[in-house]
C-alpha positions as a printed Julia matrix, in Angstrom:
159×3 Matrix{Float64}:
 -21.37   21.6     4.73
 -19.56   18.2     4.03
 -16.81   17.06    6.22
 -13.09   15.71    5.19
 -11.5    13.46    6.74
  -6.95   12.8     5.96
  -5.77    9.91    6.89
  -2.76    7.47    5.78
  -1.95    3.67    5.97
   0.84    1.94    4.54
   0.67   -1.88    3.48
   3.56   -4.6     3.0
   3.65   -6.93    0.59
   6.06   -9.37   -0.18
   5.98  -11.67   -3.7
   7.61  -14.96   -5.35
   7.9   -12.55   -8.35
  11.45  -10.64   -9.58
  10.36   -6.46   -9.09
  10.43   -6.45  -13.11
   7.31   -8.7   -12.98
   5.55   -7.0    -9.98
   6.03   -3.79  -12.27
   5.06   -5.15  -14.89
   1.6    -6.49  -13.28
   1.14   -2.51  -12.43
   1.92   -1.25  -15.67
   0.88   -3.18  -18.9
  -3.12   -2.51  -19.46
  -4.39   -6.38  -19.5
  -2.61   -7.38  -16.81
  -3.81   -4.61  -14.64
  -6.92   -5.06  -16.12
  -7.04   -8.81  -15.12
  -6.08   -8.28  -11.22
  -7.58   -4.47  -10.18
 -10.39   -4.11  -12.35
 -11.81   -7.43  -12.89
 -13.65   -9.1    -9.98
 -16.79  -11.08   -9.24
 -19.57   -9.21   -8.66
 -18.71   -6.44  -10.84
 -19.42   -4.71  -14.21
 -16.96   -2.75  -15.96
 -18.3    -0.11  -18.16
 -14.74    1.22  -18.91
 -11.81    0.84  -18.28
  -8.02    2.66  -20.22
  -5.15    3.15  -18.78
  -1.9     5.3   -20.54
   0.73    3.89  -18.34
   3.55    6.89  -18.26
   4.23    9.93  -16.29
   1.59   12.2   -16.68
  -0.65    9.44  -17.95
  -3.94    8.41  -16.51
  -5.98    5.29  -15.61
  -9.96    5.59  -15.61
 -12.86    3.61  -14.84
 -16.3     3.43  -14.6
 -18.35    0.49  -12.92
 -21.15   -0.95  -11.23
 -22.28   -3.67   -9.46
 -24.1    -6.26  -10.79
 -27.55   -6.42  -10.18
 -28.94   -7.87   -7.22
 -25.81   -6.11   -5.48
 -27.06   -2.65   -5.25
 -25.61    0.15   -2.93
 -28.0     2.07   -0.87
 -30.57   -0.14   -2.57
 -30.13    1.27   -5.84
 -27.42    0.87   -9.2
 -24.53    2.74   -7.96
 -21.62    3.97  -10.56
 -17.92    4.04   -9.52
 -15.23    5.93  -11.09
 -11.99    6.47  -10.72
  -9.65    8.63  -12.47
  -5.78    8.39  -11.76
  -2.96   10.22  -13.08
   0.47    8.81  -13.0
   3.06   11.49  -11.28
   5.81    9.59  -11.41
   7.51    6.41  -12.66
  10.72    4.75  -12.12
  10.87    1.57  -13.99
  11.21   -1.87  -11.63
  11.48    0.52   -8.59
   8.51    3.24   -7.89
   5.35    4.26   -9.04
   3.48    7.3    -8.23
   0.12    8.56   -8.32
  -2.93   10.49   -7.18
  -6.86    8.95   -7.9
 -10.36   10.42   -7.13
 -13.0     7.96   -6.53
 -16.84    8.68   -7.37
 -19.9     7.88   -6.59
 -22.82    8.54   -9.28
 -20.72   11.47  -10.3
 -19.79   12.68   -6.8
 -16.09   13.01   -5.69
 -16.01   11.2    -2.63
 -12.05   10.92   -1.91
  -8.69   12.04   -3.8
  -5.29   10.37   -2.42
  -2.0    10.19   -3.25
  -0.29    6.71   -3.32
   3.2     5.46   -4.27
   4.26    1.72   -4.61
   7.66    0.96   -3.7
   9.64   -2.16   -4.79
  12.29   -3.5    -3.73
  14.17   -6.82   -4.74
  14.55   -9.36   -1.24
  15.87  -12.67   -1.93
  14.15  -14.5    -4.93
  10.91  -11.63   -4.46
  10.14   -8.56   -3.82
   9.21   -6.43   -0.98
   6.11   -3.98   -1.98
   5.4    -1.19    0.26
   2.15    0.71   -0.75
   1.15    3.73    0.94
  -1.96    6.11    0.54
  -2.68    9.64    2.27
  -5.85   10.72    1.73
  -8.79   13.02    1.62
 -12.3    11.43    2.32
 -15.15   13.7     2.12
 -18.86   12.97    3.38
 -20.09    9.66    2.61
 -16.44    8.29    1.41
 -15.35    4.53    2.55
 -13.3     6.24    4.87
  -9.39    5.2     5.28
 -10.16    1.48    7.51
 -12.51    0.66    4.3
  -9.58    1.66    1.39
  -6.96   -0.13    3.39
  -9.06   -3.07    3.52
  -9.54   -2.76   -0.25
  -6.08   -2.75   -1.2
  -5.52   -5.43    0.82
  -7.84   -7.54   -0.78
  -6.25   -6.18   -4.45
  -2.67   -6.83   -3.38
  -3.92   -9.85   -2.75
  -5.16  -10.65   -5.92
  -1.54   -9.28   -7.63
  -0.28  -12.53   -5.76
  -2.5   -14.63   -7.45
  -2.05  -13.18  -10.81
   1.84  -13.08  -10.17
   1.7   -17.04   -9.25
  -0.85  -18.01  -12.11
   1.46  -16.33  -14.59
   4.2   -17.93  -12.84
């Protein structure tokens, strides 16, 4: 029998970038693309994303060799699905993550934006299910971290 674990975090971000920019960085493909999906160490296999309600993201990598998991190639996915959108202000969405073809977690997660000065304030938060074997909450929060992170640095290069 395989165990679940719920759990929820909630991460704030603020950025030298207007919330139509921060959305923007969310929702056009390539720009996603440039600061979620691409990263060193990694090989994309796929990668689409339909950015509208009802719309879904998906991807599909691996890392690169000499980087194995459990000491073999591992491959990711992770399909998302776009509940909700509110342009410059909310977006909405529940992803499953696999491993080799096994669910491991499914969440929901909503960004929130909100203009503050000459930025915005970003508030991301996640509840969700882990099953046997997942990352576990501590590891996703760390995760996001890192890939809010790299939205600054894509926000300040496209400056």
């Amino acid at each position: 029998m395989t165990t679940t674990t719920h759990a929820s975090f909630i991460i704030e971000r603020r950025y030298n970038a207007s919330p139509q920019r921060v959305f923007a960085a969310w929702g056009d493909a390539k720009a996603k693309r440039a600061w979620f999906v691409e990263g060193e160490g990694w090989d994309i296999k796929r990668y689409a994303m339909d950015f509208r309600e009802g719309g879904a993201e998906r991807s599909t990598y691996r890392f690169l060799k000499g980087q194995e998991v459990f000491g073999k190639e591992t491959t990711f996915g992770n399909d998302t699905v776009f509940n909700e959108i509110v342009p410059n202000e909310r977006i909405v969405f529940t992803y499953s993550m696999a491993r080799d073809g096994v669910r491991f977690s499914v969440s929901l997660a909503s960004v929130e934006l909100t203009p503050t000065g000459n930025g915005t304030r970003l508030v991301f938060t996640e509840h969700g299910a882990f099953f046997g074997g997942a990352d576990g909450a501590e590891m996703r929060e760390q995760g996001w971290q890192e890939l809010l992170g790299k939205l600054d640095a894509y926000l300040e290069l496209e400056a």
